[in-house]
Short mmCIF file of C-alpha atoms and ligand atoms in Angstrom, two decimals:
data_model
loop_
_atom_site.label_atom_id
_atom_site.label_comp_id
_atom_site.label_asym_id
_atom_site.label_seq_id
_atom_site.Cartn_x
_atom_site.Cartn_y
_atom_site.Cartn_z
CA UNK A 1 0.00 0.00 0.00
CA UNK A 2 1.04 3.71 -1.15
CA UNK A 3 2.03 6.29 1.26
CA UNK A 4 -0.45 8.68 -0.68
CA UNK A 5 -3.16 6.04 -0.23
CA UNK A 6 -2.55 5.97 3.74
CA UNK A 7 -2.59 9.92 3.45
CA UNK A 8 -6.03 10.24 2.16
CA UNK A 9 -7.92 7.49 4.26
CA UNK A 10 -9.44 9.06 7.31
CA UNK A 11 -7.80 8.60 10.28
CA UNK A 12 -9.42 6.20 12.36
CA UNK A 13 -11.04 6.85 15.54
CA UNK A 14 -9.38 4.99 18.42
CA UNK A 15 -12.37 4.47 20.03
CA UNK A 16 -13.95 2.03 17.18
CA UNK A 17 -12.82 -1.20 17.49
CA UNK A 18 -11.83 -3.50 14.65
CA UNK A 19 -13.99 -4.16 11.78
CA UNK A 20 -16.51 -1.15 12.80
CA UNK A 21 -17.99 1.86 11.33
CA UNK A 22 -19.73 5.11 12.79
CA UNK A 23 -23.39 5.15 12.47
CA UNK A 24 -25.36 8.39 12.61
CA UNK A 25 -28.46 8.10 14.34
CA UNK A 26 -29.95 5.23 16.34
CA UNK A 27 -31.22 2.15 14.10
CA UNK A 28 -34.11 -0.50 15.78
CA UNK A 29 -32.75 -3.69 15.43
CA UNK A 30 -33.81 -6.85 17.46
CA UNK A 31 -35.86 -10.18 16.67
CA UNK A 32 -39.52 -10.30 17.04
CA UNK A 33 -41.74 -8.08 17.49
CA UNK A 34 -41.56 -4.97 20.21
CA UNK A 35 -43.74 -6.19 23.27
CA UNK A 36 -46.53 -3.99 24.52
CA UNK A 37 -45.59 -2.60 28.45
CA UNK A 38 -48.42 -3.11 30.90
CA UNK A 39 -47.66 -1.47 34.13
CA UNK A 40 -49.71 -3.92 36.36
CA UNK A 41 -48.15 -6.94 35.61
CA UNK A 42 -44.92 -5.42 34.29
CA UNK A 43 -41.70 -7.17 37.39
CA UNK A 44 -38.19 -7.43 37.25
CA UNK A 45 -37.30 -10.78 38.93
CA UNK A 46 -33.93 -12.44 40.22
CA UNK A 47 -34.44 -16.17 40.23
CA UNK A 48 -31.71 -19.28 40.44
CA UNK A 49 -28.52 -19.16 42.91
CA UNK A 50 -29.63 -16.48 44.95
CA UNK A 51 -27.64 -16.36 48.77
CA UNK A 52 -30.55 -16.64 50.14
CA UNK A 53 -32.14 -19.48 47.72
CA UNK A 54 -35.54 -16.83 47.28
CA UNK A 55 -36.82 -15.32 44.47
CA UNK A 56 -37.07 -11.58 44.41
CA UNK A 57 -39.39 -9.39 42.37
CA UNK A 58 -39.29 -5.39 42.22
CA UNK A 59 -42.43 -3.79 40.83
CA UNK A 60 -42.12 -1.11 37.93
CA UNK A 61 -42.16 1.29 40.81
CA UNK A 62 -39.70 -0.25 43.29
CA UNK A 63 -37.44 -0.37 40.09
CA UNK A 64 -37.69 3.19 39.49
CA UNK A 65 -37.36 3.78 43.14
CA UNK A 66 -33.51 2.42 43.14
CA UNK A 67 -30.01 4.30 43.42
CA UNK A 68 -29.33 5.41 39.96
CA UNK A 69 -26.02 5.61 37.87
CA UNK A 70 -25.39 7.04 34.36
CA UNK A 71 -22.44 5.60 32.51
CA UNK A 72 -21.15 7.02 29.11
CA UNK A 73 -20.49 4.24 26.56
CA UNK A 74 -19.88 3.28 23.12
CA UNK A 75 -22.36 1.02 21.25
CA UNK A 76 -21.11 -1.82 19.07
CA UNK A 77 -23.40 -4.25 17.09
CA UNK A 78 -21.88 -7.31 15.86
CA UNK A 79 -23.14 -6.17 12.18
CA UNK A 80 -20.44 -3.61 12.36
CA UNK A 81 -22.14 -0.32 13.28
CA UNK A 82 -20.83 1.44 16.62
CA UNK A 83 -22.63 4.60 18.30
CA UNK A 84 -19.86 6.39 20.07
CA UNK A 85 -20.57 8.55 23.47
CA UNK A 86 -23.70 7.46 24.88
CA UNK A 87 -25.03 8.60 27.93
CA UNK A 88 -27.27 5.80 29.60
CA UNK A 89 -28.96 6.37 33.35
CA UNK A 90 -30.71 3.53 35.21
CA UNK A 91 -29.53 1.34 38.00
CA UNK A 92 -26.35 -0.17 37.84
CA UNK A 93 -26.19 -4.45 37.84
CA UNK A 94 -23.80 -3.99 40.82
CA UNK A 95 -26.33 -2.52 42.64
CA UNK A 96 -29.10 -5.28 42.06
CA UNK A 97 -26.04 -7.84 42.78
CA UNK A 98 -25.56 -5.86 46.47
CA UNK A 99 -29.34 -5.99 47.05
CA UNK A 100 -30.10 -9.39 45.68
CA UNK A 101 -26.45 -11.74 46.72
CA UNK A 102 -25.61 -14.52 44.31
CA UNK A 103 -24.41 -17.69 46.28
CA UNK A 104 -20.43 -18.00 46.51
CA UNK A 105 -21.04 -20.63 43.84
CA UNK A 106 -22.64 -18.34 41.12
CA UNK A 107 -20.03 -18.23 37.89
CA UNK A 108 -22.48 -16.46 35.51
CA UNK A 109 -25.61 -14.96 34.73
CA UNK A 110 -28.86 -14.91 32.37
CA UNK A 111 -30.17 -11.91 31.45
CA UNK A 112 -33.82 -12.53 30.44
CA UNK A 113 -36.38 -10.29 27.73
CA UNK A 114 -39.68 -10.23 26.85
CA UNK A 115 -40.44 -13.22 24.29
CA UNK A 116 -37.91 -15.60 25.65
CA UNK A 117 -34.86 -13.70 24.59
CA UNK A 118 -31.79 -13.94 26.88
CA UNK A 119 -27.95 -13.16 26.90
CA UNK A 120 -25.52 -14.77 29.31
CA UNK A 121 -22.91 -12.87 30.70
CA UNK A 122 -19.49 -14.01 33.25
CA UNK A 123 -20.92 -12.46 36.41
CA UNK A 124 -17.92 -10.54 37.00
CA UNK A 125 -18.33 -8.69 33.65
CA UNK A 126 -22.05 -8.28 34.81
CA UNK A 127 -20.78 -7.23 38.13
CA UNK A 128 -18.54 -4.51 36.37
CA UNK A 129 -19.94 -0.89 37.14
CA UNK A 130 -20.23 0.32 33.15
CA UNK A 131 -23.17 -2.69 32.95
CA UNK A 132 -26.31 -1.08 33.72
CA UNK A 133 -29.99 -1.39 33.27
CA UNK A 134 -30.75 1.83 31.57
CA UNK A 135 -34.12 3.51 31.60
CA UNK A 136 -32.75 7.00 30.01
CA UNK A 137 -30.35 7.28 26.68
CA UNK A 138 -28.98 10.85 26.63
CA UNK A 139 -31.46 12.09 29.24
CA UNK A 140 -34.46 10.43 27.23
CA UNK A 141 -36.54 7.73 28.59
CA UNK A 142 -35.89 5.10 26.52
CA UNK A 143 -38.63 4.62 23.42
CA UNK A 144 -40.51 1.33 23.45
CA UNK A 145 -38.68 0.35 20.24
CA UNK A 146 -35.40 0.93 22.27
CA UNK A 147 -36.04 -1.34 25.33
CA UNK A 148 -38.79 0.62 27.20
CA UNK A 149 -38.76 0.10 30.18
CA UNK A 150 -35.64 -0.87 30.90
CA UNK A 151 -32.56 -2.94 28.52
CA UNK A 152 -29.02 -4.14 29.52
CA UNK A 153 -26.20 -2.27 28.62
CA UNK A 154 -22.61 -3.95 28.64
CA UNK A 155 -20.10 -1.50 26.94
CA UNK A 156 -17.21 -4.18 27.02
CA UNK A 157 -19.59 -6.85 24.84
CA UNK A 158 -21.32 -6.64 21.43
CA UNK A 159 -24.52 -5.13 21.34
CA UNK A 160 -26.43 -8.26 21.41
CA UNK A 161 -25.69 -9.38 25.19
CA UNK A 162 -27.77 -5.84 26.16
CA UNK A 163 -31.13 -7.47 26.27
CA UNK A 164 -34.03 -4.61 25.59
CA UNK A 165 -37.49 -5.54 27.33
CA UNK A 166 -35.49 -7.13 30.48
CA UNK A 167 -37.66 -9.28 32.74
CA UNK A 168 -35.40 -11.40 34.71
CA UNK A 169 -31.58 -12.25 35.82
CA UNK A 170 -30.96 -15.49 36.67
CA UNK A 171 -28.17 -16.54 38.95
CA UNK A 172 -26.25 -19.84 37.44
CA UNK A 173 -23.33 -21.96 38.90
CA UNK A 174 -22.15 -23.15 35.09
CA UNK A 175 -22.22 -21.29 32.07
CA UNK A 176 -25.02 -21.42 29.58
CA UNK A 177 -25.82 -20.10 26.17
CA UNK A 178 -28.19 -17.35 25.70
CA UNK A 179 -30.11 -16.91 22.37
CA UNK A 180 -27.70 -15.79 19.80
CA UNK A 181 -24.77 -17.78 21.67
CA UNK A 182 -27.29 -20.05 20.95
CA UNK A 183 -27.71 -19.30 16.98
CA UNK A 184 -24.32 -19.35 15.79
CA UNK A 185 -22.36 -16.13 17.88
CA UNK A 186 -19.58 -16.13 19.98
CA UNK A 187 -20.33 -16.76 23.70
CA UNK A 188 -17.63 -13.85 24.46
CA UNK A 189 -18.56 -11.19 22.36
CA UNK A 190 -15.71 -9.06 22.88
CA UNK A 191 -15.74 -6.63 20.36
CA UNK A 192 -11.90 -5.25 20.60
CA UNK A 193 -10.84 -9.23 19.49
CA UNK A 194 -13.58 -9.30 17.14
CA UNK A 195 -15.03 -12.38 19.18
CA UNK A 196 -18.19 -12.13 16.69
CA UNK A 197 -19.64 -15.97 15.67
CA UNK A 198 -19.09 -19.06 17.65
CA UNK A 199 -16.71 -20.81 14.91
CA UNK A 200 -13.89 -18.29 16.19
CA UNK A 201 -14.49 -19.69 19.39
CA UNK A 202 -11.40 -21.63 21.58
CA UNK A 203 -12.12 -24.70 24.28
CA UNK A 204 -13.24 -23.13 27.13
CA UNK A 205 -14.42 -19.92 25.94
CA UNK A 206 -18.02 -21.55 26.65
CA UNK A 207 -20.25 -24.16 26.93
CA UNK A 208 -20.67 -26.73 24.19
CA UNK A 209 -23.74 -26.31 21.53
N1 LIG B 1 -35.07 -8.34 23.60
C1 LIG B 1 -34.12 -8.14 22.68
N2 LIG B 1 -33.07 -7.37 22.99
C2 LIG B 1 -32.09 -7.14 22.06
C3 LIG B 1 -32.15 -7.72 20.78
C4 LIG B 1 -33.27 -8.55 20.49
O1 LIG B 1 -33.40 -9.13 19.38
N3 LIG B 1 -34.25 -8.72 21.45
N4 LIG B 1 -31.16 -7.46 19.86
C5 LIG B 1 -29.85 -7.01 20.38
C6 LIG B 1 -28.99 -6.46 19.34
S1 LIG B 1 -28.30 -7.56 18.25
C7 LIG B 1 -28.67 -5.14 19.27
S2 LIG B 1 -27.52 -4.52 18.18
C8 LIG B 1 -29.32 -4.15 20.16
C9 LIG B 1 -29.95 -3.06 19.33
O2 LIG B 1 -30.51 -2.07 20.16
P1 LIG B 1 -31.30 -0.88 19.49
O3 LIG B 1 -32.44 -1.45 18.70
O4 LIG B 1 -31.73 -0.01 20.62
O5 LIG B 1 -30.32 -0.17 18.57
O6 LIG B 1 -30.33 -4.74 20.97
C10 LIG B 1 -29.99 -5.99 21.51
N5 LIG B 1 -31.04 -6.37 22.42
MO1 LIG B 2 -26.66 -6.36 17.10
#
């Protein structure tokens, strides 16, 4: 390659990791259709290897009733667009962790949508304090298309382990696959080694299909 060549690209920004692009503006893009909130029946439960081996539920208002965080993040979907510099407020996993203990045994967790969809995470990358369960994205409640009430966010992962429509975390002792770890992507998902489909995948970077 030309040093004239190198001159005109663009310089890349640092903050896009391999194989990326900028989008401008903020596509929809999930699997099924967008669920419809009703504020009755509407929970966010923590079920499996709790410490104390209950269940716990909070209601749409003890949810919104939690200590709050906002984290600024950059967005990165496994079919190569990234957002950069988001600002996402909710209440951080840490703090559901802290109110709701995992027992010592708990290795990883299940994040759980509306419709059955789910993304499994290492709990100490859902314990990290950048993974939060936004409500707000730049000061704007969430729309319904963009995980009204409340998603996942996990800056350090592809897009796709950031459930929208979140239900339920479950507590596990052993790793399982989630539904696109499920479907042919990498359990990982780390964007920076462009962990993106489950071929690339190593022993032991997750459970077998
Ligand atoms: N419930 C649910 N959450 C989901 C998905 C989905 O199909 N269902 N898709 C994921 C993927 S692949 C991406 S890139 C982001 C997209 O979020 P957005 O529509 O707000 O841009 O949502 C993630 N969360
Ligand atoms: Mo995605």
């Amino acid at each position: 390659m030309g040093q004239t060549e190198h001159a005109s690209a663009e310089p890349a920004d640092p903050r896009l990791p391999p194989g990326q692009r900028l989008q401008r503006g903020w596509p929809v893009l999930h699997y099924g259709p967008v669920p419809r909130f009703k504020p009755l029946t509407w929970d966010l439960q923590v079920f499996g290897a709790t410490a104390s081996a209950e269940k716990h539920s909070w209601s749409f208002e003890e949810f919104h009733a939690l200590p709050r965080v906002t984290v600024r993040a950059d967005f990165h979907c496994v079919t190569r667009f990234s957002m950069l510099d988001n600002e996402w407020s909710g209440v951080a996993a840490r703090t559901l962790l802290d109110l709701v203990p995992p027992d010592e045994r708990v290795t990883h967790v299940m994040v759980w949508a509306e419709f059955g969809y789910s993304a499994n995470l290492p709990l100490a990358e859902f314990a990290d304090g950048s993974t939060v369960f936004a409500t707000h994205h730049d000061g704007e409640p969430l729309t319904v298309e963009h995980g009204f009430p409340v998603r996942l966010v996990v800056p350090g992962r592809y897009a796709w382990k950031g459930p929208k429509w979140v239900r339920a975390i479950e507590y596990m002792r052993a790793d399982r696959r989630g539904f696109w770890e499920e479907r042919g992507y990498h359990n990982l998902a780390d964007p920076w080694a462009e962990k993106r489909y489950s071929y690339q995948e190593e022993p032991g970077d997750g459970p077998l299909r």
